[in-house]
């Protein structure tokens, strides 16, 4: 999907919508994160400049290039710079060592470094600077290269290195340097490679870098939020440049703990002058976030580009038709911007494209002119979250190398082609949120590598029989959760699930068949899907009991069987779900008591058993659930009192016990220990006694419903406009958030 996912911090918020997003985030992040790593090489690792191998797979070529940039083994044209042993010449050195002084001045600005990295950089060995660690000199004893990558360097990048006038390669990537980029570096007229990627640099890109007329590689990616200046137009003077990274392509490899947010925040527009850098092969603006304006048509002059990414910015307007000239391009990414209009038809002529991503924009029109049979190398196509129209693109079936297809959340309609199975290499197909109809083509079983299938929120009909032999399928969502993770939610699938069908899904990680009209029993074979993390069969017409075999799903995080016609008891075998985070069994016809063994859950956050026919007491052992936030036992036949052990559930956000036959009082519950409690509903029971004073210490409390009980005594006085206690300072109230008191 093209949507951004909630952070781990946001997943702690007590909102249903956020909770649903978090459910899908857990799986979707691992699924698409892996696909991005495998297919798009989002790290953008670039190819070696080996002109003898023009036909290598493009993504492998990207990988090789950045790897060599990092490892310091880039062999560029006829240049061969290597270290020499100068020990035999040390006694002859009678000259001043200005370059050694420049290196020592640089070290003075460094705080820490990995063990032994710069230990031999000392004034006492000043005459031996050409043999210092990671220093390369030429035969004239001039420093030509500094390979200081991945040394955990802290401190600042001072101007002293600008005195190394013969320097050709400066590699400081993957460190922790925190400073501005010294404009003095613009004096290094021989510099060919400047790699500062993955540091903590801030401020702007100095316009003086435009003076580096020999520069071939400029890598400033992945600095952080404080690297927030504009892109100087002077970079357009770098006529030898073939690699320019201003984005965050290598974020997957960073060791920084804040890696998810350490992206550049460059602002302003893309200078039109970059169109003068006609040797560019790699150009990346990924996730600078605040780059705006239109995409300059001058970029169409960069006919040697093989990698071009505008992803995750705020670019507007249409895609310039001049980009049709980029016939060597194999990676083209417009995702997550505000681009609009029709895509240029000439993109169909970019026959080398491996990745084409136009997701999450405002594009319109029909893609039939963009997708052609010439795109035989296409491996990744994402058009999600736009307003494209028309039927399923039959021409996509000619893309024999297609691994990932995402057409979700557009306005596509019509039936899927009967020969959909021609996409024999596909691993992921997502067409949710459209208006497709008809039955699932049986040829889909020919897609033997398919692991992710999302057909949700469409108008499909018929049965799931076509999926009976999908043995590699990991994520199946045929029908109305509205989640972006693999689903078949919200269609009109009918019939029943069979053990034969389910057994073939042995690699399934997520199974979501909710919001359909499936009938019959839950197959016992579901218990054999031991890789399942998510099981949602809610909002169907399933009947019978809950199979005991579901207790075998040791990896299961989410179990949703809500709103069916299930009967019988809740089996104790469900207590074997050691990893479970949420259990929803509400809206059925379950009977019997709540198993005491449910108190053994160690990670559960939500337990929803509402609207059943459960009886007996609330188990005392539920008080052992230290992670429980949302217990919902509404509308059952529960009796006796609320166990005092519930006080131990300090993580509670809601308590929903209304419409049962509970009795006794509430004063024995120390609500003050539930500091996050924001909802208490016990209406429609047989409670007696006084109002629980400890409830006043729940500062997040927003709703209290005690109605239809037999409470007695007096309530404190409230100001209806500001629910704070007016008098009685001996019972200080801390209800800052209360909205409803019933």
Tab-separated table of C-alpha atoms in Angstrom, residues 104-425:
chain	number	residue	atom	x	y	z
A	104	UNK	CA	45.903	16.446	12.608
A	105	UNK	CA	43.634	19.508	12.669
A	106	UNK	CA	40.794	17.343	11.390
A	107	UNK	CA	41.477	14.766	14.122
A	108	UNK	CA	41.415	17.532	16.741
A	109	UNK	CA	37.774	18.138	15.797
A	110	UNK	CA	36.900	14.475	16.268
A	111	UNK	CA	35.604	13.420	19.667
A	112	UNK	CA	35.407	9.650	19.510
A	113	UNK	CA	36.174	6.965	16.982
A	114	UNK	CA	36.177	3.183	16.843
A	115	UNK	CA	39.026	1.488	18.637
A	116	UNK	CA	42.390	1.994	16.981
A	117	UNK	CA	40.992	3.817	13.956
A	118	UNK	CA	43.038	7.028	14.194
A	119	UNK	CA	45.537	6.075	16.891
A	120	UNK	CA	48.530	6.462	14.592
A	121	UNK	CA	47.488	9.984	13.576
A	122	UNK	CA	49.878	11.687	15.998
A	123	UNK	CA	52.321	14.621	15.823
A	124	UNK	CA	55.077	12.181	16.755
A	125	UNK	CA	54.506	10.337	13.494
A	126	UNK	CA	53.998	13.497	11.483
A	127	UNK	CA	56.620	12.518	8.941
A	128	UNK	CA	54.845	9.221	8.296
A	129	UNK	CA	51.412	10.657	7.469
A	130	UNK	CA	51.223	8.763	4.179
A	131	UNK	CA	51.257	5.488	6.116
A	132	UNK	CA	48.577	6.561	8.592
A	133	UNK	CA	45.467	4.396	8.780
A	134	UNK	CA	43.024	4.994	5.902
A	135	UNK	CA	45.239	7.633	4.257
A	136	UNK	CA	46.312	7.177	0.634
A	137	UNK	CA	49.055	9.207	-1.025
A	138	UNK	CA	50.477	9.388	-4.515
A	139	UNK	CA	54.167	9.061	-5.412
A	140	UNK	CA	54.672	12.769	-4.804
A	141	UNK	CA	53.569	12.306	-1.152
A	142	UNK	CA	50.303	14.177	-1.607
A	143	UNK	CA	47.185	12.878	0.136
A	144	UNK	CA	44.777	11.724	-2.564
A	145	UNK	CA	42.200	9.730	-0.616
A	146	UNK	CA	40.725	9.492	2.888
A	147	UNK	CA	38.608	6.400	3.496
A	148	UNK	CA	37.077	7.076	6.922
A	149	UNK	CA	33.718	5.344	6.520
A	150	UNK	CA	32.000	3.546	9.409
A	151	UNK	CA	34.494	4.508	12.125
A	152	UNK	CA	31.878	5.869	14.563
A	153	UNK	CA	33.471	9.292	14.253
A	154	UNK	CA	31.874	11.991	16.382
A	155	UNK	CA	32.629	15.690	16.439
A	156	UNK	CA	32.650	18.133	13.559
A	157	UNK	CA	33.747	18.283	9.966
A	158	UNK	CA	36.018	21.311	10.066
A	159	UNK	CA	37.548	23.251	7.163
A	160	UNK	CA	41.068	21.841	7.608
A	161	UNK	CA	40.629	19.111	4.991
A	162	UNK	CA	40.269	21.818	2.358
A	163	UNK	CA	44.073	22.217	2.608
A	164	UNK	CA	44.541	18.794	1.008
A	165	UNK	CA	44.625	20.293	-2.453
A	166	UNK	CA	45.420	16.972	-4.171
A	167	UNK	CA	42.549	15.125	-2.516
A	168	UNK	CA	40.470	13.086	-4.959
A	169	UNK	CA	38.350	10.921	-2.647
A	170	UNK	CA	36.804	11.903	0.692
A	171	UNK	CA	34.672	9.203	2.278
A	172	UNK	CA	33.190	10.009	5.681
A	173	UNK	CA	29.886	8.174	5.338
A	174	UNK	CA	28.227	6.230	8.157
A	175	UNK	CA	29.596	8.233	11.048
A	176	UNK	CA	28.171	10.646	13.609
A	177	UNK	CA	29.697	13.929	12.495
A	178	UNK	CA	27.634	16.895	13.605
A	179	UNK	CA	28.335	20.180	11.857
A	180	UNK	CA	27.626	22.151	8.748
A	181	UNK	CA	29.350	21.191	5.521
A	182	UNK	CA	32.372	23.528	5.345
A	183	UNK	CA	32.124	25.720	2.246
A	184	UNK	CA	35.933	25.555	2.096
A	185	UNK	CA	35.600	22.059	0.638
A	186	UNK	CA	34.741	23.847	-2.588
A	187	UNK	CA	38.480	24.547	-2.996
A	188	UNK	CA	39.287	20.857	-3.594
A	189	UNK	CA	39.405	21.164	-7.369
A	190	UNK	CA	40.681	17.598	-7.871
A	191	UNK	CA	37.968	15.974	-5.749
A	192	UNK	CA	36.100	13.229	-7.596
A	193	UNK	CA	34.214	11.516	-4.760
A	194	UNK	CA	32.589	13.259	-1.787
A	195	UNK	CA	30.613	10.816	0.330
A	196	UNK	CA	29.159	12.269	3.555
A	197	UNK	CA	26.081	10.069	3.690
A	198	UNK	CA	24.565	8.969	7.012
A	199	UNK	CA	25.910	11.530	9.454
A	200	UNK	CA	24.304	14.279	11.528
A	201	UNK	CA	25.098	17.205	9.275
A	202	UNK	CA	22.849	20.239	9.426
A	203	UNK	CA	22.215	23.477	7.603
A	204	UNK	CA	22.440	23.937	3.852
A	205	UNK	CA	24.394	22.524	0.959
A	206	UNK	CA	27.165	25.099	0.347
A	207	UNK	CA	26.962	26.686	-3.069
A	208	UNK	CA	30.758	26.431	-3.154
A	209	UNK	CA	30.437	22.722	-3.895
A	210	UNK	CA	29.524	23.855	-7.389
A	211	UNK	CA	33.223	24.684	-7.876
A	212	UNK	CA	34.191	20.996	-7.691
A	213	UNK	CA	34.283	20.619	-11.446
A	214	UNK	CA	35.989	17.213	-11.265
A	215	UNK	CA	33.364	15.779	-8.925
A	216	UNK	CA	31.749	12.547	-10.072
A	217	UNK	CA	30.052	11.313	-6.880
A	218	UNK	CA	28.217	13.550	-4.394
A	219	UNK	CA	26.442	11.627	-1.653
A	220	UNK	CA	24.754	13.773	1.027
A	221	UNK	CA	21.901	11.415	1.815
A	222	UNK	CA	20.413	10.581	5.157
A	223	UNK	CA	21.531	13.305	7.546
A	224	UNK	CA	18.430	14.155	9.532
A	225	UNK	CA	15.827	16.823	10.112
A	226	UNK	CA	18.399	19.582	10.584
A	227	UNK	CA	19.808	19.204	7.082
A	228	UNK	CA	17.124	21.517	5.814
A	229	UNK	CA	18.452	24.091	3.395
A	230	UNK	CA	17.830	24.447	-0.310
A	231	UNK	CA	19.559	22.805	-3.254
A	232	UNK	CA	21.948	25.421	-4.709
A	233	UNK	CA	21.708	26.036	-8.424
A	234	UNK	CA	25.510	25.948	-8.543
A	235	UNK	CA	25.385	22.147	-8.444
A	236	UNK	CA	24.417	22.416	-12.095
A	237	UNK	CA	28.071	23.301	-12.810
A	238	UNK	CA	29.206	19.767	-11.923
A	239	UNK	CA	29.547	18.579	-15.499
A	240	UNK	CA	31.354	15.343	-14.559
A	241	UNK	CA	28.821	14.281	-11.922
A	242	UNK	CA	27.225	10.871	-12.447
A	243	UNK	CA	25.934	10.153	-8.913
A	244	UNK	CA	23.889	12.616	-6.810
A	245	UNK	CA	22.092	11.452	-3.672
A	246	UNK	CA	20.211	14.047	-1.613
A	247	UNK	CA	17.719	11.602	-0.138
A	248	UNK	CA	17.735	8.748	2.348
A	249	UNK	CA	18.196	5.686	0.208
A	250	UNK	CA	20.520	3.810	2.520
A	251	UNK	CA	18.469	4.195	5.684
A	252	UNK	CA	18.011	0.414	6.002
A	253	UNK	CA	21.681	-0.030	6.845
A	254	UNK	CA	22.122	2.707	9.397
A	255	UNK	CA	22.972	1.742	12.954
A	256	UNK	CA	21.408	4.896	14.366
A	257	UNK	CA	18.564	4.148	16.742
A	258	UNK	CA	16.402	6.911	15.263
A	259	UNK	CA	16.788	5.676	11.700
A	260	UNK	CA	13.076	5.938	10.855
A	261	UNK	CA	13.181	9.734	11.169
A	262	UNK	CA	16.748	10.550	10.112
A	263	UNK	CA	15.914	11.769	6.636
A	264	UNK	CA	16.864	15.030	5.021
A	265	UNK	CA	14.419	17.904	5.049
A	266	UNK	CA	15.642	19.913	2.102
A	267	UNK	CA	13.342	22.720	1.046
A	268	UNK	CA	12.537	24.751	-2.012
A	269	UNK	CA	12.523	23.545	-5.585
A	270	UNK	CA	14.769	21.418	-7.759
A	271	UNK	CA	17.126	23.779	-9.622
A	272	UNK	CA	16.610	23.661	-13.356
A	273	UNK	CA	20.388	23.851	-13.694
A	274	UNK	CA	20.672	20.187	-12.689
A	275	UNK	CA	19.648	19.475	-16.260
A	276	UNK	CA	23.195	20.533	-17.197
A	277	UNK	CA	24.688	17.553	-15.342
A	278	UNK	CA	24.265	15.448	-18.438
A	279	UNK	CA	26.466	12.590	-17.222
A	280	UNK	CA	24.180	11.827	-14.291
A	281	UNK	CA	23.221	8.185	-13.960
A	282	UNK	CA	21.817	8.281	-10.433
A	283	UNK	CA	19.644	11.079	-9.012
A	284	UNK	CA	17.744	10.691	-5.746
A	285	UNK	CA	15.555	13.189	-3.861
A	286	UNK	CA	13.850	10.512	-1.759
A	287	UNK	CA	12.065	11.625	1.420
A	288	UNK	CA	13.380	15.138	1.654
A	289	UNK	CA	9.733	15.887	2.478
A	290	UNK	CA	9.720	19.631	1.900
A	291	UNK	CA	10.907	19.859	-1.682
A	292	UNK	CA	8.124	21.551	-3.619
A	293	UNK	CA	7.206	22.947	-6.996
A	294	UNK	CA	7.099	21.197	-10.320
A	295	UNK	CA	9.524	18.626	-11.630
A	296	UNK	CA	11.799	20.576	-14.020
A	297	UNK	CA	11.439	19.550	-17.631
A	298	UNK	CA	15.206	20.064	-17.950
A	299	UNK	CA	15.727	16.744	-16.189
A	300	UNK	CA	14.643	15.173	-19.453
A	301	UNK	CA	18.120	16.032	-20.773
A	302	UNK	CA	19.710	13.545	-18.372
A	303	UNK	CA	19.560	10.758	-20.906
A	304	UNK	CA	22.055	8.552	-19.044
A	305	UNK	CA	19.929	8.302	-15.899
A	306	UNK	CA	19.210	4.793	-14.758
A	307	UNK	CA	17.876	5.721	-11.287
A	308	UNK	CA	15.522	8.645	-10.596
A	309	UNK	CA	13.477	9.022	-7.416
A	310	UNK	CA	11.209	11.887	-6.327
A	311	UNK	CA	9.513	9.796	-3.635
A	312	UNK	CA	8.059	11.314	-0.442
A	313	UNK	CA	8.153	15.034	-1.174
A	314	UNK	CA	5.577	17.698	-2.029
A	315	UNK	CA	6.053	18.026	-5.760
A	316	UNK	CA	3.022	19.302	-7.661
A	317	UNK	CA	1.873	19.655	-11.236
A	318	UNK	CA	2.138	17.103	-14.002
A	319	UNK	CA	4.986	14.767	-14.837
A	320	UNK	CA	6.877	16.543	-17.658
A	321	UNK	CA	6.701	14.663	-20.927
A	322	UNK	CA	10.437	15.284	-21.401
A	323	UNK	CA	11.092	12.415	-18.990
A	324	UNK	CA	10.115	10.178	-21.899
A	325	UNK	CA	13.702	10.715	-23.086
A	326	UNK	CA	15.171	8.751	-20.168
A	327	UNK	CA	15.379	5.562	-22.178
A	328	UNK	CA	18.147	4.089	-19.990
A	329	UNK	CA	16.130	4.478	-16.814
A	330	UNK	CA	15.347	1.305	-14.905
A	331	UNK	CA	14.096	2.847	-11.637
A	332	UNK	CA	11.515	5.661	-11.739
A	333	UNK	CA	9.698	6.636	-8.551
A	334	UNK	CA	7.077	9.401	-8.080
A	335	UNK	CA	5.397	7.910	-4.995
A	336	UNK	CA	3.973	10.040	-2.146
A	337	UNK	CA	3.766	13.474	-3.711
A	338	UNK	CA	0.956	15.745	-4.909
A	339	UNK	CA	1.441	15.194	-8.626
A	340	UNK	CA	-1.629	15.275	-10.844
A	341	UNK	CA	-2.952	14.894	-14.354
A	342	UNK	CA	-2.302	12.058	-16.779
A	343	UNK	CA	0.969	10.203	-16.934
A	344	UNK	CA	2.892	10.867	-20.170
A	345	UNK	CA	2.141	8.162	-22.703
A	346	UNK	CA	5.806	8.117	-23.660
A	347	UNK	CA	6.696	6.387	-20.396
A	348	UNK	CA	5.620	3.236	-22.207
A	349	UNK	CA	8.811	3.529	-24.270
A	350	UNK	CA	11.115	3.241	-21.255
A	351	UNK	CA	11.758	-0.382	-22.051
A	352	UNK	CA	14.439	-0.854	-19.382
A	353	UNK	CA	12.153	0.006	-16.474
A	354	UNK	CA	12.347	-2.463	-13.622
A	355	UNK	CA	10.573	-0.280	-11.048
A	356	UNK	CA	7.752	2.160	-11.847
A	357	UNK	CA	6.063	3.652	-8.793
A	358	UNK	CA	3.423	6.386	-9.140
A	359	UNK	CA	1.496	5.579	-5.948
A	360	UNK	CA	-0.185	8.052	-3.601
A	361	UNK	CA	-0.597	11.067	-5.841
A	362	UNK	CA	-3.544	12.675	-7.632
A	363	UNK	CA	-3.082	11.086	-11.033
A	364	UNK	CA	-6.127	10.478	-13.218
A	365	UNK	CA	-6.959	8.884	-16.539
A	366	UNK	CA	-6.465	5.454	-18.018
A	367	UNK	CA	-3.144	3.649	-17.778
A	368	UNK	CA	-3.653	1.789	-21.018
A	369	UNK	CA	-1.361	4.223	-22.873
A	370	UNK	CA	1.376	3.991	-20.250
A	371	UNK	CA	1.661	0.233	-19.876
A	372	UNK	CA	2.930	-1.449	-23.033
A	373	UNK	CA	4.402	-4.748	-24.117
A	374	UNK	CA	7.805	-3.056	-24.301
A	375	UNK	CA	7.988	-2.989	-20.488
A	376	UNK	CA	9.235	-6.550	-20.450
A	377	UNK	CA	11.684	-5.925	-17.595
A	378	UNK	CA	9.081	-4.439	-15.227
A	379	UNK	CA	9.304	-6.050	-11.800
A	380	UNK	CA	7.517	-3.544	-9.536
A	381	UNK	CA	4.456	-1.507	-10.540
A	382	UNK	CA	2.625	0.572	-7.947
A	383	UNK	CA	-0.274	2.833	-8.963
A	384	UNK	CA	-2.090	2.759	-5.597
A	385	UNK	CA	-3.991	5.667	-4.065
A	386	UNK	CA	-4.762	7.668	-7.174
A	387	UNK	CA	-7.869	8.126	-9.330
A	388	UNK	CA	-7.025	5.937	-12.293
A	389	UNK	CA	-9.991	4.503	-14.178
A	390	UNK	CA	-10.677	1.778	-16.709
A	391	UNK	CA	-10.523	-1.989	-16.522
A	392	UNK	CA	-7.714	-4.282	-15.464
A	393	UNK	CA	-4.708	-3.625	-17.671
A	394	UNK	CA	-4.487	-6.652	-19.943
A	395	UNK	CA	-1.056	-5.472	-21.083
A	396	UNK	CA	0.265	-6.112	-17.589
A	397	UNK	CA	-0.122	-9.805	-18.325
A	398	UNK	CA	2.738	-9.452	-20.808
A	399	UNK	CA	5.107	-8.338	-18.040
A	400	UNK	CA	6.600	-11.753	-17.401
A	401	UNK	CA	8.996	-10.465	-14.737
A	402	UNK	CA	6.375	-8.674	-12.656
A	403	UNK	CA	6.801	-9.507	-8.960
A	404	UNK	CA	4.732	-6.791	-7.276
A	405	UNK	CA	1.492	-5.285	-8.602
A	406	UNK	CA	-0.425	-2.689	-6.574
A	407	UNK	CA	-3.511	-1.053	-8.118
A	408	UNK	CA	-5.287	-0.508	-4.801
A	409	UNK	CA	-7.617	2.393	-4.034
A	410	UNK	CA	-8.370	3.666	-7.504
A	411	UNK	CA	-11.554	3.542	-9.600
A	412	UNK	CA	-10.813	0.470	-11.701
A	413	UNK	CA	-13.840	-1.639	-12.618
A	414	UNK	CA	-14.887	-4.689	-14.592
A	415	UNK	CA	-13.890	-8.315	-14.174
A	416	UNK	CA	-10.417	-9.688	-13.727
A	417	UNK	CA	-9.085	-11.306	-16.912
A	418	UNK	CA	-9.593	-15.050	-17.122
A	419	UNK	CA	-5.889	-15.499	-17.888
A	420	UNK	CA	-4.712	-13.571	-14.812
A	421	UNK	CA	-2.529	-16.589	-14.134
A	422	UNK	CA	-0.131	-15.384	-16.825
A	423	UNK	CA	1.431	-13.268	-14.074
A	424	UNK	CA	3.308	-16.411	-13.172
A	425	UNK	CA	6.191	-14.617	-11.428
